[in-house]
PDB file of C-alpha atoms and ligand atoms in Angstrom:
ATOM      1  CA  MET A   9      49.046  70.918  84.930  1.00  0.00           C
ATOM      2  CA  LYS A  10      49.055  71.128  88.735  1.00  0.00           C
ATOM      3  CA  ALA A  11      45.913  73.323  88.749  1.00  0.00           C
ATOM      4  CA  GLU A  12      44.197  70.826  86.472  1.00  0.00           C
ATOM      5  CA  LYS A  13      45.008  67.975  88.865  1.00  0.00           C
ATOM      6  CA  GLU A  14      43.758  69.967  91.849  1.00  0.00           C
ATOM      7  CA  ASN A  15      40.518  70.743  90.003  1.00  0.00           C
ATOM      8  CA  ARG A  16      40.002  67.076  89.258  1.00  0.00           C
ATOM      9  CA  GLU A  17      40.580  66.151  92.910  1.00  0.00           C
ATOM     10  CA  ARG A  18      38.014  68.767  93.948  1.00  0.00           C
ATOM     11  CA  ASN A  19      35.506  67.344  91.465  1.00  0.00           C
ATOM     12  CA  PHE A  20      36.078  63.836  92.832  1.00  0.00           C
ATOM     13  CA  GLU A  21      35.472  65.125  96.346  1.00  0.00           C
ATOM     14  CA  GLU A  22      32.239  66.788  95.253  1.00  0.00           C
ATOM     15  CA  GLU A  23      31.090  63.611  93.499  1.00  0.00           C
ATOM     16  CA  ARG A  24      31.985  61.582  96.579  1.00  0.00           C
ATOM     17  CA  ARG A  25      29.919  63.929  98.719  1.00  0.00           C
ATOM     18  CA  LYS A  26      26.922  63.407  96.405  1.00  0.00           C
ATOM     19  CA  MET A  27      27.397  59.636  96.548  1.00  0.00           C
ATOM     20  CA  VAL A  28      27.413  59.787 100.357  1.00  0.00           C
ATOM     21  CA  GLU A  29      24.239  61.925 100.382  1.00  0.00           C
ATOM     22  CA  LEU A  30      22.517  59.315  98.218  1.00  0.00           C
ATOM     23  CA  LEU A  31      23.618  56.569 100.632  1.00  0.00           C
ATOM     24  CA  ARG A  32      22.379  58.647 103.570  1.00  0.00           C
ATOM     25  CA  SER A  33      18.941  58.797 101.909  1.00  0.00           C
ATOM     26  CA  TYR A  34      18.976  54.963 101.903  1.00  0.00           C
ATOM     27  CA  GLY A  35      19.376  54.957 105.690  1.00  0.00           C
ATOM     28  CA  ILE A  36      23.048  53.927 105.917  1.00  0.00           C
ATOM     29  CA  GLY A  37      24.595  54.618 109.347  1.00  0.00           C
ATOM     30  CA  GLU A  38      26.740  57.656 110.061  1.00  0.00           C
ATOM     31  CA  GLU A  39      29.998  55.742 110.739  1.00  0.00           C
ATOM     32  CA  VAL A  40      29.866  53.950 107.408  1.00  0.00           C
ATOM     33  CA  LEU A  41      29.004  57.201 105.597  1.00  0.00           C
ATOM     34  CA  GLU A  42      31.982  58.918 107.174  1.00  0.00           C
ATOM     35  CA  ALA A  43      34.298  56.115 106.060  1.00  0.00           C
ATOM     36  CA  MET A  44      32.937  56.275 102.522  1.00  0.00           C
ATOM     37  CA  MET A  45      33.540  60.006 102.455  1.00  0.00           C
ATOM     38  CA  HIS A  46      37.188  59.285 103.267  1.00  0.00           C
ATOM     39  CA  VAL A  47      37.975  56.448 100.872  1.00  0.00           C
ATOM     40  CA  LYS A  48      38.833  57.670  97.372  1.00  0.00           C
ATOM     41  CA  ARG A  49      36.962  55.168  95.200  1.00  0.00           C
ATOM     42  CA  HIS A  50      38.585  56.670  92.083  1.00  0.00           C
ATOM     43  CA  LEU A  51      41.915  55.191  93.228  1.00  0.00           C
ATOM     44  CA  PHE A  52      40.412  51.682  93.114  1.00  0.00           C
ATOM     45  CA  VAL A  53      38.880  51.583  89.617  1.00  0.00           C
ATOM     46  CA  PRO A  54      40.792  51.092  86.347  1.00  0.00           C
ATOM     47  CA  GLY A  55      42.134  54.413  84.992  1.00  0.00           C
ATOM     48  CA  HIS A  56      39.750  54.637  82.019  1.00  0.00           C
ATOM     49  CA  LEU A  57      36.704  54.330  84.336  1.00  0.00           C
ATOM     50  CA  ARG A  58      37.861  56.941  86.844  1.00  0.00           C
ATOM     51  CA  ASP A  59      35.185  59.454  85.831  1.00  0.00           C
ATOM     52  CA  GLN A  60      32.494  56.906  86.742  1.00  0.00           C
ATOM     53  CA  ALA A  61      34.032  56.068  90.126  1.00  0.00           C
ATOM     54  CA  TYR A  62      31.277  57.735  92.170  1.00  0.00           C
ATOM     55  CA  GLY A  63      28.247  56.366  90.342  1.00  0.00           C
ATOM     56  CA  ASP A  64      26.197  53.963  92.475  1.00  0.00           C
ATOM     57  CA  TYR A  65      26.804  50.891  90.310  1.00  0.00           C
ATOM     58  CA  PRO A  66      29.383  48.099  89.970  1.00  0.00           C
ATOM     59  CA  LEU A  67      32.289  48.556  87.538  1.00  0.00           C
ATOM     60  CA  PRO A  68      34.517  45.989  85.780  1.00  0.00           C
ATOM     61  CA  ILE A  69      38.004  45.633  87.293  1.00  0.00           C
ATOM     62  CA  GLY A  70      39.420  43.005  84.897  1.00  0.00           C
ATOM     63  CA  GLU A  71      39.512  39.187  84.878  1.00  0.00           C
ATOM     64  CA  GLY A  72      35.682  39.213  84.563  1.00  0.00           C
ATOM     65  CA  GLN A  73      35.364  40.581  88.132  1.00  0.00           C
ATOM     66  CA  THR A  74      33.659  43.726  89.449  1.00  0.00           C
ATOM     67  CA  ILE A  75      33.970  46.298  92.205  1.00  0.00           C
ATOM     68  CA  SER A  76      30.588  46.280  94.002  1.00  0.00           C
ATOM     69  CA  ALA A  77      28.214  49.250  93.874  1.00  0.00           C
ATOM     70  CA  PRO A  78      28.794  51.729  96.725  1.00  0.00           C
ATOM     71  CA  HIS A  79      25.353  51.036  98.288  1.00  0.00           C
ATOM     72  CA  MET A  80      26.188  47.307  98.498  1.00  0.00           C
ATOM     73  CA  VAL A  81      29.547  47.985 100.212  1.00  0.00           C
ATOM     74  CA  ALA A  82      27.768  50.363 102.600  1.00  0.00           C
ATOM     75  CA  MET A  83      24.951  47.934 103.437  1.00  0.00           C
ATOM     76  CA  MET A  84      27.326  45.044 104.090  1.00  0.00           C
ATOM     77  CA  CYS A  85      29.461  47.186 106.417  1.00  0.00           C
ATOM     78  CA  ASP A  86      26.329  48.407 108.195  1.00  0.00           C
ATOM     79  CA  TYR A  87      25.024  44.857 108.764  1.00  0.00           C
ATOM     80  CA  LEU A  88      28.362  43.804 110.272  1.00  0.00           C
ATOM     81  CA  GLU A  89      28.244  46.629 112.868  1.00  0.00           C
ATOM     82  CA  LEU A  90      32.022  47.005 112.625  1.00  0.00           C
ATOM     83  CA  GLY A  91      33.810  48.342 115.686  1.00  0.00           C
ATOM     84  CA  LYS A  92      37.181  50.012 116.283  1.00  0.00           C
ATOM     85  CA  GLY A  93      40.046  47.558 116.701  1.00  0.00           C
ATOM     86  CA  GLU A  94      38.311  44.559 115.158  1.00  0.00           C
ATOM     87  CA  LYS A  95      39.992  41.828 113.129  1.00  0.00           C
ATOM     88  CA  VAL A  96      38.114  41.266 109.888  1.00  0.00           C
ATOM     89  CA  LEU A  97      38.435  38.623 107.178  1.00  0.00           C
ATOM     90  CA  GLU A  98      37.341  39.533 103.646  1.00  0.00           C
ATOM     91  CA  VAL A  99      36.909  36.929 100.927  1.00  0.00           C
ATOM     92  CA  GLY A 100      37.502  38.485  97.476  1.00  0.00           C
ATOM     93  CA  ALA A 101      39.833  41.514  97.573  1.00  0.00           C
ATOM     94  CA  GLY A 102      39.157  42.489  93.946  1.00  0.00           C
ATOM     95  CA  SER A 103      40.048  46.181  93.721  1.00  0.00           C
ATOM     96  CA  GLY A 104      40.674  46.522  97.474  1.00  0.00           C
ATOM     97  CA  TYR A 105      37.953  49.195  97.821  1.00  0.00           C
ATOM     98  CA  HIS A 106      35.614  47.294 100.149  1.00  0.00           C
ATOM     99  CA  ALA A 107      38.601  46.328 102.336  1.00  0.00           C
ATOM    100  CA  ALA A 108      39.608  50.003 102.501  1.00  0.00           C
ATOM    101  CA  VAL A 109      36.135  51.026 103.697  1.00  0.00           C
ATOM    102  CA  ILE A 110      36.242  48.340 106.405  1.00  0.00           C
ATOM    103  CA  ALA A 111      39.790  49.437 107.341  1.00  0.00           C
ATOM    104  CA  GLU A 112      38.633  53.036 107.640  1.00  0.00           C
ATOM    105  CA  ILE A 113      35.857  52.024 110.084  1.00  0.00           C
ATOM    106  CA  ILE A 114      37.892  49.696 112.299  1.00  0.00           C
ATOM    107  CA  GLY A 115      40.811  52.140 112.452  1.00  0.00           C
ATOM    108  CA  GLU A 116      44.538  51.463 112.569  1.00  0.00           C
ATOM    109  CA  VAL A 117      44.215  49.440 115.775  1.00  0.00           C
ATOM    110  CA  GLY A 118      42.215  46.891 113.785  1.00  0.00           C
ATOM    111  CA  HIS A 119      43.284  44.781 110.800  1.00  0.00           C
ATOM    112  CA  VAL A 120      41.695  43.513 107.591  1.00  0.00           C
ATOM    113  CA  TYR A 121      42.912  40.232 106.103  1.00  0.00           C
ATOM    114  CA  SER A 122      41.657  39.805 102.550  1.00  0.00           C
ATOM    115  CA  VAL A 123      42.011  36.632 100.488  1.00  0.00           C
ATOM    116  CA  GLU A 124      41.897  36.797  96.676  1.00  0.00           C
ATOM    117  CA  ARG A 125      42.211  33.844  94.287  1.00  0.00           C
ATOM    118  CA  ILE A 126      43.435  35.731  91.185  1.00  0.00           C
ATOM    119  CA  GLN A 127      47.084  36.847  91.296  1.00  0.00           C
ATOM    120  CA  TRP A 128      46.501  39.852  89.028  1.00  0.00           C
ATOM    121  CA  LEU A 129      43.850  41.158  91.424  1.00  0.00           C
ATOM    122  CA  VAL A 130      46.096  40.501  94.436  1.00  0.00           C
ATOM    123  CA  ASP A 131      48.627  42.840  92.805  1.00  0.00           C
ATOM    124  CA  PHE A 132      45.951  45.361  91.728  1.00  0.00           C
ATOM    125  CA  SER A 133      44.360  45.565  95.200  1.00  0.00           C
ATOM    126  CA  ARG A 134      47.732  45.775  96.985  1.00  0.00           C
ATOM    127  CA  GLU A 135      48.806  48.624  94.719  1.00  0.00           C
ATOM    128  CA  ASN A 136      45.514  50.513  95.163  1.00  0.00           C
ATOM    129  CA  LEU A 137      45.551  50.083  98.950  1.00  0.00           C
ATOM    130  CA  LYS A 138      49.145  51.280  99.130  1.00  0.00           C
ATOM    131  CA  ARG A 139      48.412  54.338  96.977  1.00  0.00           C
ATOM    132  CA  ALA A 140      45.378  55.161  99.133  1.00  0.00           C
ATOM    133  CA  GLY A 141      47.503  54.780 102.294  1.00  0.00           C
ATOM    134  CA  TYR A 142      45.945  51.709 103.992  1.00  0.00           C
ATOM    135  CA  LYS A 143      48.686  49.862 105.856  1.00  0.00           C
ATOM    136  CA  HIS A 144      46.408  47.773 108.073  1.00  0.00           C
ATOM    137  CA  VAL A 145      45.062  45.650 105.209  1.00  0.00           C
ATOM    138  CA  THR A 146      46.887  42.473 104.175  1.00  0.00           C
ATOM    139  CA  VAL A 147      45.970  40.834 100.867  1.00  0.00           C
ATOM    140  CA  THR A 148      46.843  37.141 100.480  1.00  0.00           C
ATOM    141  CA  LEU A 149      46.623  34.901  97.409  1.00  0.00           C
ATOM    142  CA  GLY A 150      44.512  31.823  98.055  1.00  0.00           C
ATOM    143  CA  ASP A 151      41.156  30.081  98.161  1.00  0.00           C
ATOM    144  CA  GLY A 152      39.073  32.160 100.560  1.00  0.00           C
ATOM    145  CA  THR A 153      36.506  29.377 101.029  1.00  0.00           C
ATOM    146  CA  LEU A 154      39.173  27.863 103.308  1.00  0.00           C
ATOM    147  CA  GLY A 155      39.406  31.130 105.243  1.00  0.00           C
ATOM    148  CA  LEU A 156      42.806  32.188 106.567  1.00  0.00           C
ATOM    149  CA  PRO A 157      43.413  29.977 109.657  1.00  0.00           C
ATOM    150  CA  LYS A 158      46.713  31.690 110.458  1.00  0.00           C
ATOM    151  CA  TYR A 159      45.025  34.814 111.881  1.00  0.00           C
ATOM    152  CA  ALA A 160      41.728  33.257 113.101  1.00  0.00           C
ATOM    153  CA  PRO A 161      39.420  33.783 114.921  1.00  0.00           C
ATOM    154  CA  TYR A 162      37.889  36.840 113.252  1.00  0.00           C
ATOM    155  CA  ASP A 163      35.419  39.280 114.804  1.00  0.00           C
ATOM    156  CA  LYS A 164      33.711  39.755 111.442  1.00  0.00           C
ATOM    157  CA  ILE A 165      33.807  38.098 108.010  1.00  0.00           C
ATOM    158  CA  SER A 166      32.736  39.778 104.770  1.00  0.00           C
ATOM    159  CA  VAL A 167      32.298  37.569 101.701  1.00  0.00           C
ATOM    160  CA  THR A 168      32.129  39.629  98.512  1.00  0.00           C
ATOM    161  CA  CYS A 169      31.237  36.864  96.039  1.00  0.00           C
ATOM    162  CA  ALA A 170      28.244  34.509  95.922  1.00  0.00           C
ATOM    163  CA  ALA A 171      28.619  31.083  97.588  1.00  0.00           C
ATOM    164  CA  PRO A 172      26.566  27.873  97.239  1.00  0.00           C
ATOM    165  CA  ASP A 173      26.292  27.887 101.052  1.00  0.00           C
ATOM    166  CA  VAL A 174      28.296  29.106 104.053  1.00  0.00           C
ATOM    167  CA  PRO A 175      31.752  27.453 103.752  1.00  0.00           C
ATOM    168  CA  PRO A 176      32.318  25.484 107.015  1.00  0.00           C
ATOM    169  CA  PRO A 177      35.909  26.799 107.501  1.00  0.00           C
ATOM    170  CA  LEU A 178      34.577  30.372 107.583  1.00  0.00           C
ATOM    171  CA  LEU A 179      32.082  29.500 110.285  1.00  0.00           C
ATOM    172  CA  GLU A 180      34.848  27.799 112.278  1.00  0.00           C
ATOM    173  CA  GLN A 181      37.131  30.823 111.973  1.00  0.00           C
ATOM    174  CA  LEU A 182      34.439  33.270 113.128  1.00  0.00           C
ATOM    175  CA  ARG A 183      34.745  33.960 116.830  1.00  0.00           C
ATOM    176  CA  ASN A 184      31.828  33.245 119.148  1.00  0.00           C
ATOM    177  CA  GLY A 185      29.731  36.429 119.120  1.00  0.00           C
ATOM    178  CA  GLY A 186      31.003  37.292 115.612  1.00  0.00           C
ATOM    179  CA  LYS A 187      29.059  38.164 112.462  1.00  0.00           C
ATOM    180  CA  MET A 188      29.436  37.333 108.794  1.00  0.00           C
ATOM    181  CA  VAL A 189      27.766  38.756 105.661  1.00  0.00           C
ATOM    182  CA  ILE A 190      27.600  36.418 102.687  1.00  0.00           C
ATOM    183  CA  PRO A 191      25.662  36.304  99.406  1.00  0.00           C
ATOM    184  CA  ILE A 192      24.239  32.824  98.778  1.00  0.00           C
ATOM    185  CA  GLY A 193      22.945  31.364  95.494  1.00  0.00           C
ATOM    186  CA  ARG A 194      24.028  30.826  91.902  1.00  0.00           C
ATOM    187  CA  TYR A 195      21.431  32.694  89.811  1.00  0.00           C
ATOM    188  CA  MET A 196      18.973  33.872  92.456  1.00  0.00           C
ATOM    189  CA  GLN A 197      21.194  35.249  95.187  1.00  0.00           C
ATOM    190  CA  GLU A 198      20.286  36.510  98.653  1.00  0.00           C
ATOM    191  CA  LEU A 199      22.483  38.351 101.113  1.00  0.00           C
ATOM    192  CA  TYR A 200      22.594  36.687 104.540  1.00  0.00           C
ATOM    193  CA  LEU A 201      23.735  37.978 107.911  1.00  0.00           C
ATOM    194  CA  VAL A 202      25.106  35.028 109.880  1.00  0.00           C
ATOM    195  CA  LYS A 203      25.496  35.373 113.650  1.00  0.00           C
ATOM    196  CA  LYS A 204      27.512  32.895 115.682  1.00  0.00           C
ATOM    197  CA  ARG A 205      26.714  32.765 119.365  1.00  0.00           C
ATOM    198  CA  ASN A 206      26.842  29.245 120.758  1.00  0.00           C
ATOM    199  CA  GLY A 207      24.583  28.226 117.857  1.00  0.00           C
ATOM    200  CA  VAL A 208      24.315  29.801 114.422  1.00  0.00           C
ATOM    201  CA  GLU A 209      21.555  32.143 113.323  1.00  0.00           C
ATOM    202  CA  ARG A 210      20.925  33.239 109.726  1.00  0.00           C
ATOM    203  CA  GLU A 211      18.957  36.275 108.672  1.00  0.00           C
ATOM    204  CA  ARG A 212      18.039  36.822 105.016  1.00  0.00           C
ATOM    205  CA  LYS A 213      18.480  40.479 104.095  1.00  0.00           C
ATOM    206  CA  CYS A 214      17.876  41.178 100.385  1.00  0.00           C
ATOM    207  CA  SER A 215      18.326  39.969  96.800  1.00  0.00           C
ATOM    208  CA  VAL A 216      21.756  40.704  95.336  1.00  0.00           C
ATOM    209  CA  VAL A 217      23.958  40.103  92.275  1.00  0.00           C
ATOM    210  CA  PHE A 218      27.572  39.026  92.845  1.00  0.00           C
ATOM    211  CA  VAL A 219      30.253  37.183  90.868  1.00  0.00           C
ATOM    212  CA  PRO A 220      30.574  33.539  91.998  1.00  0.00           C
ATOM    213  CA  LEU A 221      32.792  32.321  94.830  1.00  0.00           C
ATOM    214  CA  VAL A 222      35.029  29.753  93.121  1.00  0.00           C
ATOM    215  CA  GLY A 223      36.887  27.207  95.232  1.00  0.00           C
ATOM    216  CA  ARG A 224      36.864  24.135  97.449  1.00  0.00           C
ATOM    217  CA  TYR A 225      33.601  25.121  99.222  1.00  0.00           C
ATOM    218  CA  GLY A 226      32.468  27.393  96.404  1.00  0.00           C
ATOM    219  CA  PHE A 227      31.311  26.781  92.850  1.00  0.00           C
ATOM    220  CA  HIS A 228      33.612  24.717  90.625  1.00  0.00           C
TER     221      HIS A 228
HETATM  222  N1  LIG B  12      35.562  43.323  97.412  1.00  0.00           N
HETATM  223  C1  LIG B  12      35.888  43.589  96.019  1.00  0.00           C
HETATM  224  C2  LIG B  12      34.858  42.981  95.087  1.00  0.00           C
HETATM  225  C3  LIG B  12      35.476  41.876  94.395  1.00  0.00           C
HETATM  226  S1  LIG B  12      34.447  40.889  93.346  1.00  0.00           S
HETATM  227  C4  LIG B  12      36.088  45.070  95.761  1.00  0.00           C
HETATM  228  O1  LIG B  12      35.858  45.894  96.629  1.00  0.00           O
HETATM  229  O2  LIG B  12      36.520  45.415  94.641  1.00  0.00           O
HETATM  230  C5  LIG B  12      34.737  39.304  94.085  1.00  0.00           C
HETATM  231  C6  LIG B  12      36.166  38.829  94.112  1.00  0.00           C
HETATM  232  O3  LIG B  12      36.158  37.555  94.714  1.00  0.00           O
HETATM  233  C7  LIG B  12      36.850  38.664  92.754  1.00  0.00           C
HETATM  234  O4  LIG B  12      38.014  39.423  92.745  1.00  0.00           O
HETATM  235  C8  LIG B  12      37.134  37.168  92.688  1.00  0.00           C
HETATM  236  O5  LIG B  12      38.355  36.866  92.022  1.00  0.00           O
HETATM  237  C9  LIG B  12      37.203  36.797  94.147  1.00  0.00           C
HETATM  238  N2  LIG B  12      36.986  35.384  94.473  1.00  0.00           N
HETATM  239  C10 LIG B  12      36.116  34.483  93.950  1.00  0.00           C
HETATM  240  N3  LIG B  12      36.234  33.285  94.566  1.00  0.00           N
HETATM  241  C11 LIG B  12      37.210  33.417  95.508  1.00  0.00           C
HETATM  242  C12 LIG B  12      37.804  32.543  96.455  1.00  0.00           C
HETATM  243  N4  LIG B  12      37.441  31.275  96.606  1.00  0.00           N
HETATM  244  N5  LIG B  12      38.774  33.036  97.263  1.00  0.00           N
HETATM  245  C13 LIG B  12      39.192  34.323  97.166  1.00  0.00           C
HETATM  246  N6  LIG B  12      38.664  35.197  96.266  1.00  0.00           N
HETATM  247  C14 LIG B  12      37.688  34.760  95.451  1.00  0.00           C
END
């Protein structure tokens, strides 16, 4: 039984290595690759999908929501240029995987605050993060379009669901000099990198597919 478990762990590690090599071929930066080699994605997907954990595609996590494809998590982290010790806000905890990758990059001197609107997924992500050993991630139940004023301002903000436009509270809670990644659009969605420095600058990156951001400044 124990040998079987060890074998499975080894296979997961091998599959993770292959996933990281694929991401490297896409031009993802070394720091993000290293973090993705550390985070055990198989601990963040529902048990019956564990064998597909290292495929480069999204997977269902319940409640009609999905864990994003590894390349999307990697690209979003790369665009944010995360640094050690940063304070990061995530909107949409889902499985907790993306938050874990951010947490791995910013290190234990930093902190990730993730807001999730579905209680079941708050519990699911908390459990997964605990099992994977990430103590510097806090998941809160709420409407992430309102941000999380209590811990603002944030160095970086990562929105993992598609918004009609940038929610004003998120822009307010981003520190001057900070960056935000956010998918915008209902059917045709584009990923934007938003930079706040005195004014606000938006850079369109690529076409994407995300579940909708639902809330006060989201879709209704
Ligand atoms: N980052 C997640 C992906 C989650 S999918 C992961 O790594 O698994 C997007 C998530 O956003 C869903 O869980 C959905 O419930 C959540 N969501 C949608 N609108 C939201 C809102 N207004 N506030 C907080 N979470 C929201």
